[in-house]
Short mmCIF file of C-alpha atoms in Angstrom, two decimals:
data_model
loop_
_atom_site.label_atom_id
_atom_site.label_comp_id
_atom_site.label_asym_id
_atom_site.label_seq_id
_atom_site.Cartn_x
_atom_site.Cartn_y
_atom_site.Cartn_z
CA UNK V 237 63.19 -21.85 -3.24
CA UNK V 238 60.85 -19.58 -5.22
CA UNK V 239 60.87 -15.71 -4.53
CA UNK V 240 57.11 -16.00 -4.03
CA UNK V 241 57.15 -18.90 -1.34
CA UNK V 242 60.32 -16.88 0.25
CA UNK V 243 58.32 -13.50 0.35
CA UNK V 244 55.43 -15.93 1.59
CA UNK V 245 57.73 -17.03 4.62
CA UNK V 246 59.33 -13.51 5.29
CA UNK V 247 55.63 -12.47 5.97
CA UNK V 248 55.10 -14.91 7.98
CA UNK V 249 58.36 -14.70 10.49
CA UNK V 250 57.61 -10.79 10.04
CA UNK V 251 53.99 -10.95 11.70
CA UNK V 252 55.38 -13.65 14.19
CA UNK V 253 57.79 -10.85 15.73
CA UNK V 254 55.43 -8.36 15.96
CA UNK V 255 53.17 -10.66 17.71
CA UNK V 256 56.09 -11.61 20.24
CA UNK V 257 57.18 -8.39 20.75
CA UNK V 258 53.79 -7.29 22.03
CA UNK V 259 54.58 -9.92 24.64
CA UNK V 260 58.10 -9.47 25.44
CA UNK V 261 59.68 -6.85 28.66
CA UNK V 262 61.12 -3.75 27.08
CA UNK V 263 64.70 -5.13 27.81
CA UNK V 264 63.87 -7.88 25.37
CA UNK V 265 62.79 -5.27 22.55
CA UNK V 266 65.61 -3.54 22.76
CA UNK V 267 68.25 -6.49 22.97
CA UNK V 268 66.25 -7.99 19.53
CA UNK V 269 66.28 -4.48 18.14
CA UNK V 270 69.87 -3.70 18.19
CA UNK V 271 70.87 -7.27 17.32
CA UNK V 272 68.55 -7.00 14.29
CA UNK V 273 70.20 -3.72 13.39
CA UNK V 274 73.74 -5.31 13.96
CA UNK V 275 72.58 -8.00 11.68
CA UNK V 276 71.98 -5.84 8.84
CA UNK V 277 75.86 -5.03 8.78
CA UNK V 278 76.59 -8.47 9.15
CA UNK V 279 74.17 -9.30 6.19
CA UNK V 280 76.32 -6.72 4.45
CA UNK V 281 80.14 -8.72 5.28
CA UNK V 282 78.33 -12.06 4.22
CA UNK V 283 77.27 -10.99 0.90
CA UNK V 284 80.43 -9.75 0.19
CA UNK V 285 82.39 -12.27 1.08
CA UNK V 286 79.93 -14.69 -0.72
CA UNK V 287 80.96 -12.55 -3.27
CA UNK V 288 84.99 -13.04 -3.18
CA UNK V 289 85.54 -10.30 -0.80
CA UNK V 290 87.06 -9.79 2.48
CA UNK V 291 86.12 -6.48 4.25
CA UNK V 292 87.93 -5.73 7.93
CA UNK V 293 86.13 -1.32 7.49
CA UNK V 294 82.56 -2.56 7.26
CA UNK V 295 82.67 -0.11 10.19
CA UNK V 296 82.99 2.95 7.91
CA UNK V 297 79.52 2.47 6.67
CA UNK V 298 77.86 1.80 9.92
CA UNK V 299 79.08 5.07 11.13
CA UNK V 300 77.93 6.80 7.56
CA UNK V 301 74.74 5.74 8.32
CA UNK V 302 74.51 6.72 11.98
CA UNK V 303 75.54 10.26 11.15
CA UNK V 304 73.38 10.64 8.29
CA UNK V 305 70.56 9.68 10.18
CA UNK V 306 71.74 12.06 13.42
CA UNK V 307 72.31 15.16 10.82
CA UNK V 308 69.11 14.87 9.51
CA UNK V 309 66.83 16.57 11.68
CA UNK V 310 69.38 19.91 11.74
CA UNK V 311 70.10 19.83 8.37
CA UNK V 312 67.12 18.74 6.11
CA UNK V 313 64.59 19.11 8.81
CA UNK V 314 63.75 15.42 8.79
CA UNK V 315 62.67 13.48 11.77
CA UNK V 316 60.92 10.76 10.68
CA UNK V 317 62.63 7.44 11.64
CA UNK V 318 61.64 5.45 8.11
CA UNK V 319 63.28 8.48 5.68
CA UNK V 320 66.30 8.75 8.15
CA UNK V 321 66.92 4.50 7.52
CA UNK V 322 66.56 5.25 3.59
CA UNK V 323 68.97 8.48 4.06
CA UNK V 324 71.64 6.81 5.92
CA UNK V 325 71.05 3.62 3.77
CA UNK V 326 71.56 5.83 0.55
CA UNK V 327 74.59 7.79 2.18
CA UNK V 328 76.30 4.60 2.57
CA UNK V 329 75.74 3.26 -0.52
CA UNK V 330 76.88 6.05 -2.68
CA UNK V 331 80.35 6.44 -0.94
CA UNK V 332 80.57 2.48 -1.35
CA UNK V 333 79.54 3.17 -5.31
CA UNK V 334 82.78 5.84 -4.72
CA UNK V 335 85.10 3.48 -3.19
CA UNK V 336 84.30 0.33 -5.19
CA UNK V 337 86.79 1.29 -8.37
CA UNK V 338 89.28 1.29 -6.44
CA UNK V 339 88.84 -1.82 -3.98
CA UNK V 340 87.75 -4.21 -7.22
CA UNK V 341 91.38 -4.08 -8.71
CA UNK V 342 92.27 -5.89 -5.91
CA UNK V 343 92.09 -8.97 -4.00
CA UNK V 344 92.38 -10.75 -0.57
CA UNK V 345 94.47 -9.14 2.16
CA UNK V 346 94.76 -5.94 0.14
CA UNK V 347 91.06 -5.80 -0.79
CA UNK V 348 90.74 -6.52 3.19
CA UNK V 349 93.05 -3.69 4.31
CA UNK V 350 92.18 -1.20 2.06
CA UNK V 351 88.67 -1.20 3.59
CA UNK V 352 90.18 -1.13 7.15
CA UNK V 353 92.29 1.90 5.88
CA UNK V 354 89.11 3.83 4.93
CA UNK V 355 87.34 2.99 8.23
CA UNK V 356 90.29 4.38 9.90
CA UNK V 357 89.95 7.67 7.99
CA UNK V 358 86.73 7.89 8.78
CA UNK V 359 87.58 7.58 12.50
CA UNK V 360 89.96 10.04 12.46
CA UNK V 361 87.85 12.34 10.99
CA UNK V 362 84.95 11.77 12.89
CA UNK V 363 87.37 12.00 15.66
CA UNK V 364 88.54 15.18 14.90
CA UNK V 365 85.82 17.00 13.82
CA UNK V 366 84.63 19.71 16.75
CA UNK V 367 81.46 20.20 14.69
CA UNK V 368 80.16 16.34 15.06
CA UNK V 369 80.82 16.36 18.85
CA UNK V 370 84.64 15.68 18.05
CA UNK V 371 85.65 12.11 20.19
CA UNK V 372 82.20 12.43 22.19
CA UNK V 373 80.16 12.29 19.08
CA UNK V 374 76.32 13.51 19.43
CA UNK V 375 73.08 13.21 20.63
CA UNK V 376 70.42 12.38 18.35
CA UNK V 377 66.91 14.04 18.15
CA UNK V 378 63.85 10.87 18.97
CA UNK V 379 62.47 10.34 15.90
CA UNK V 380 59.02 10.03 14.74
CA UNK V 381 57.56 7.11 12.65
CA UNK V 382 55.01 7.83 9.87
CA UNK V 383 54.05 10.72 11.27
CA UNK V 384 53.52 9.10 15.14
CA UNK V 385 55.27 10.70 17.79
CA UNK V 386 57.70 8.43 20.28
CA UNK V 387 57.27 8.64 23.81
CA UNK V 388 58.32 6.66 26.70
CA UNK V 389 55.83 3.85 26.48
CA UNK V 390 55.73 2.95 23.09
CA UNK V 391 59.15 3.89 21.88
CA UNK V 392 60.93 0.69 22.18
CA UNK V 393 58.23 -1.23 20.41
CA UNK V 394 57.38 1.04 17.70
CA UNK V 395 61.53 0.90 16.59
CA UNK V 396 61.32 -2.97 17.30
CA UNK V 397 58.72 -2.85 14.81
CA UNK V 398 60.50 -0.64 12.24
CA UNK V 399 63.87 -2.93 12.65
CA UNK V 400 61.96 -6.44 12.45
CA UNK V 401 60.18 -4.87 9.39
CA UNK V 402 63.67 -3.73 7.87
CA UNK V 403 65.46 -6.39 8.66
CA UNK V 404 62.81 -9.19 7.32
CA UNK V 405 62.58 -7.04 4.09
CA UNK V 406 66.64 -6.79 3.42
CA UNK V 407 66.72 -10.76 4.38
CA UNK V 408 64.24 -11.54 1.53
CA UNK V 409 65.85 -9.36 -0.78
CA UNK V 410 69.18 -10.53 -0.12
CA UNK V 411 67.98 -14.14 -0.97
CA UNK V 412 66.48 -13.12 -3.95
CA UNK V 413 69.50 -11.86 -5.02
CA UNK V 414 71.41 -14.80 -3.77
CA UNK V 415 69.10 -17.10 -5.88
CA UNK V 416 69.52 -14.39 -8.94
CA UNK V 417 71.87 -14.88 -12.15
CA UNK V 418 73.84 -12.16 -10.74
CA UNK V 419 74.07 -13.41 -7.08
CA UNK V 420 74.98 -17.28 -8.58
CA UNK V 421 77.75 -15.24 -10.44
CA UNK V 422 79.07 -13.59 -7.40
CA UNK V 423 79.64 -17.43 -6.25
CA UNK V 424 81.06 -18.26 -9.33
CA UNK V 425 84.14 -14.97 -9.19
CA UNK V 426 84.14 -16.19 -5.15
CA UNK V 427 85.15 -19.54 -6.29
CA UNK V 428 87.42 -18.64 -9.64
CA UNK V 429 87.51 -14.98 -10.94
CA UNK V 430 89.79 -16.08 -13.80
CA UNK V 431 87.60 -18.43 -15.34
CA UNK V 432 84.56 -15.90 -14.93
CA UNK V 433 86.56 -13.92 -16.66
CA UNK V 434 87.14 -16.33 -19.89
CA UNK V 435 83.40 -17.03 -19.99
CA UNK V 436 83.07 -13.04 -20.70
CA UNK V 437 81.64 -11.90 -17.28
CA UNK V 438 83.07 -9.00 -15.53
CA UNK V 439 84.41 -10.32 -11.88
CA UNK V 440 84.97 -6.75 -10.95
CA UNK V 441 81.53 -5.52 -12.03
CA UNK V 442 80.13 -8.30 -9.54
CA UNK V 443 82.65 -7.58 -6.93
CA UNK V 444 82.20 -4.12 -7.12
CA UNK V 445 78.08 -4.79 -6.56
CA UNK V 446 78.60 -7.13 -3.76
CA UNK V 447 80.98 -4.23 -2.13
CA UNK V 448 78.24 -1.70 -2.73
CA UNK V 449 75.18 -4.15 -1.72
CA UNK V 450 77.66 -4.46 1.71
CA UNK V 451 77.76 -0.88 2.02
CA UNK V 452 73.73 -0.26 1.69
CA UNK V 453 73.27 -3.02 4.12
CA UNK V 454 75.56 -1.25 6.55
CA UNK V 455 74.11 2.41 6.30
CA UNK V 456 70.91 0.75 7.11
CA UNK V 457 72.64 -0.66 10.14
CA UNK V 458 73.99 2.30 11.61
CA UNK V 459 70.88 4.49 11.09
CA UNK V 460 68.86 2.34 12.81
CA UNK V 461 71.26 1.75 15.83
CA UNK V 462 71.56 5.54 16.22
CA UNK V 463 67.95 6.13 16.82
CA UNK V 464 67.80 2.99 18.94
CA UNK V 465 70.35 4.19 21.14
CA UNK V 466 69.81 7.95 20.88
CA UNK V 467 73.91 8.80 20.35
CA UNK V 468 76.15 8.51 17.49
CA UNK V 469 80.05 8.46 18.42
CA UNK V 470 83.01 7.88 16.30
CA UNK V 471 83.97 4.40 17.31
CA UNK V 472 81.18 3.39 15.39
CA UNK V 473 83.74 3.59 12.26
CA UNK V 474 86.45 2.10 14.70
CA UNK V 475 88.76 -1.19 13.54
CA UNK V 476 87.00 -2.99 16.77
CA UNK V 477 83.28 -2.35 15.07
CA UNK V 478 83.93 -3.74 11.95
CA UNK V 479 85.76 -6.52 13.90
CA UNK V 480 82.60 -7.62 15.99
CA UNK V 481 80.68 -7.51 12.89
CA UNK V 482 83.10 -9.98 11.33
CA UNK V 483 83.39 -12.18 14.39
CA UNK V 484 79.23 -12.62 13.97
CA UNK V 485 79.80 -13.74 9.78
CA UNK V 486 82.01 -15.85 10.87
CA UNK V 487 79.53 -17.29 13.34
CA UNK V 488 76.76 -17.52 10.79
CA UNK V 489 78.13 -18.53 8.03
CA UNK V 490 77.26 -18.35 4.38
CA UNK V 491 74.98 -20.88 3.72
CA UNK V 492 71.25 -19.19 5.52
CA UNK V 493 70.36 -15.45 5.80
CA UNK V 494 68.02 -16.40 9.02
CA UNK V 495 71.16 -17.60 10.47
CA UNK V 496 72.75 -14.42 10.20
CA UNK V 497 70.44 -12.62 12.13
CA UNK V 498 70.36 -15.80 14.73
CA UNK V 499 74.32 -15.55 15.50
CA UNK V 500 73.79 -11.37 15.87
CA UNK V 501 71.07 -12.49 18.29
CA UNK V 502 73.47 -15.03 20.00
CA UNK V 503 75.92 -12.74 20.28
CA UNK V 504 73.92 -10.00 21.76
CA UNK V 505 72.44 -12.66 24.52
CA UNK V 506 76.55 -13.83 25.17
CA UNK V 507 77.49 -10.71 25.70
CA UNK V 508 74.49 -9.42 27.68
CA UNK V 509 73.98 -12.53 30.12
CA UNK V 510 78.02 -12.76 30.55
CA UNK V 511 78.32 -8.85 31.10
CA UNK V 512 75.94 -9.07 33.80
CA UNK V 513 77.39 -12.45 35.67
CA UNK V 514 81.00 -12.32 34.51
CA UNK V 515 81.45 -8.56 33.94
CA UNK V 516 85.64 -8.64 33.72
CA UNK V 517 85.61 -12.18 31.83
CA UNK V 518 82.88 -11.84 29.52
CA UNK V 519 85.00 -11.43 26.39
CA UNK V 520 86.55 -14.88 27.37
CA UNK V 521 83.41 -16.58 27.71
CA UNK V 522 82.75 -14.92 23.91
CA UNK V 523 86.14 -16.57 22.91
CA UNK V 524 85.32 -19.88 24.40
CA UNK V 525 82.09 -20.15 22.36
CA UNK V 526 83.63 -19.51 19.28
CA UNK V 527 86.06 -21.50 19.47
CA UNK V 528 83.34 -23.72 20.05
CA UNK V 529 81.56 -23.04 16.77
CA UNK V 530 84.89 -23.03 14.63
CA UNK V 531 85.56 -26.40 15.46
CA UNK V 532 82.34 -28.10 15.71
CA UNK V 533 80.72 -26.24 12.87
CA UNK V 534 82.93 -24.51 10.73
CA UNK V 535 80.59 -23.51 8.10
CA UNK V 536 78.96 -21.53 10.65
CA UNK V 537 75.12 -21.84 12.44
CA UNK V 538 73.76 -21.68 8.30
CA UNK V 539 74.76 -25.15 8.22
CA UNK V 540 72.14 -26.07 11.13
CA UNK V 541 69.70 -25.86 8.11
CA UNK V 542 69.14 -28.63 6.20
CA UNK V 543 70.17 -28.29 2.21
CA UNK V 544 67.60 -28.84 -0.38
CA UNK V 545 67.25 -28.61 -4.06
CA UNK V 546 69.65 -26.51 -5.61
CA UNK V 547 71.75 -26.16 -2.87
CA UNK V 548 72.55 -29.37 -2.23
CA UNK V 549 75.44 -29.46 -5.00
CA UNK V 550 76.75 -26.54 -4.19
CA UNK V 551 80.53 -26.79 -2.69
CA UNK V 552 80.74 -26.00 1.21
CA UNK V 553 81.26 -22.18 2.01
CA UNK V 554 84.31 -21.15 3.91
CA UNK V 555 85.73 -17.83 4.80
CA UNK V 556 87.77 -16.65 1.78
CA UNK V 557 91.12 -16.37 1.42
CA UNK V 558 93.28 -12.88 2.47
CA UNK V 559 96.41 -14.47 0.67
CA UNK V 560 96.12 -13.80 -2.66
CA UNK V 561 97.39 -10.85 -4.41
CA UNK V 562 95.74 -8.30 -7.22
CA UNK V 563 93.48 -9.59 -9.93
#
């Protein structure tokens, strides 16, 4: 698919939203709001491990986002919502830009552990720290959005609006980029680093982009979440964060970035409806169903879609292996 008749259909399932959401209870907003947000850090795990990686601390940058965009308003004076999603996103990124040197020598279950290790820092820090709220985190100030103050009638659609808008735009750009000599590559070093190696491409260099593409996607995540839910805490960075987030790639797949954004939605709905009915069995009910998916479609909900084109010769996506040993 072209990036024009993409764009052309991001448009079009942009407006659609904002249409529906003029319709839908505020419940509704805010369920497809933080799902959308979620699904920005899940965007972020599925790139990388499209990639070749394997990230268990996608949790780290979540909470880097979250703060940045809390901090904002006492440190810099900034309250709009749009610059605190670009601050947070940025944030991220650049400690990902740190980190990746270090994570690219390796691969599989180190690569994986070493980026649970730095969540966990980041936890404990967060934790710790008596001038972020310590282990009760912080309140966040309600943003505004180009200028347009929130109050309590239109603040759940005006940030359903900013996250739909987000979201759609870091979907099309991820599929760009997935359709892009450098995102084919990132296939290729997912499939056989050696031999991109031989041909006189740098598997590192593409790791280390798909690590820092993850991290951007996942400071955009937690900076919108914050101002969604109006508190930052430090179990944002927690090993059970980044372990939902996987749990949802897993459930998408690698194959569709819609479908990424579908299982986040799923999820959210699962966990809602189950919490509400079943509220001391609902993580059962969560296991059941994807158990469900693992054996019925393994490739995840991406492979719902049918292939065309290009992609039909491409070999089936699976979740990468955390066996293998340095590069």
């Amino acid at each position: 698919m072209s990036a024009t008749k993409s764009f052309q259909m991001a448009v079009v399932a942009a407006v659609v939203l904002l249409l529906a959401g003029q319709l839908a209870p505020t419940w509704l907003q805010f369920l497809v709001t933080m799902s959308a947000s979620n699904g920005l850090a899940v965007l972020g795990i599925v790139v990388l491990m499209r990639g070749g990686g394997a990230t268990f601390g996608q949790g780290m940058f979540f909470a880097l986002g979250a703060y940045a965009a809390a901090l904002a308003p006492t440190l810099l004076g900034v309250q709009d919502a749009v610059l605190r999603i670009l601050l947070g996103t940025l944030v991220a990124g650049l400690i990902g830009a740190i980190c990746a040197p270090l994570l690219v020598r390796y691969r599989g279950i180190f690569f994986a552990m070493l980026t649970l290790a730095l969540s966990m820092v980041m936890f404990g820090l967060l934790s710790k720290s008596s001038a972020l709220g310590g282990s009760d985190g912080i309140n966040i100030v309600k943003p505004t959005v180009l200028g347009m103050a929130l109050h309590s009638g239109n603040a759940e659609y005006v940030l359903y609006c900013l996250t739909v808008v987000v979201s759609v735009a870091a979907g099309w750009l991820v599929s760009v980029y997935w359709n892009s000599a450098a995102g084919l590559m990132a296939l290729a070093v997912r499939g056989n680093p050696l031999r991109v190696e031989y041909l006189g491409a740098s598997a590192r260099r593409s790791l280390g982009t798909s690590f820092v593409i993850c991290a951007l996607l996942g400071g955009a995540s937690g900076s919108i979440t914050a101002q969604a839910l109006g508190h930052v805490e430090p179990n944002f960075a927690n090993w059970t964060t980044s372990g939902e987030l996987v749990f949802v790639a897993v459930l998408a797949g690698y194959r569709r970035v819609p479908a990424v954004f579908a299982a986040s939605l799923l999820l959210e709905i699962v966990r809602s409806f189950s919490n509400l009915y079943f509220p001391n069995t609902w993580q059962l009910a969560l296991g059941t169903f994807m158990l469900l998916v693992i054996m019925f479609r393994p490739e995840g909900l991406g492979s719902l879609w049918p292939a065309s084109g290009r992609r039909k010769a491409e070999p089936a996506l699976a979740v990468p292996s955390v066996t293998g040993g340095q590069s």
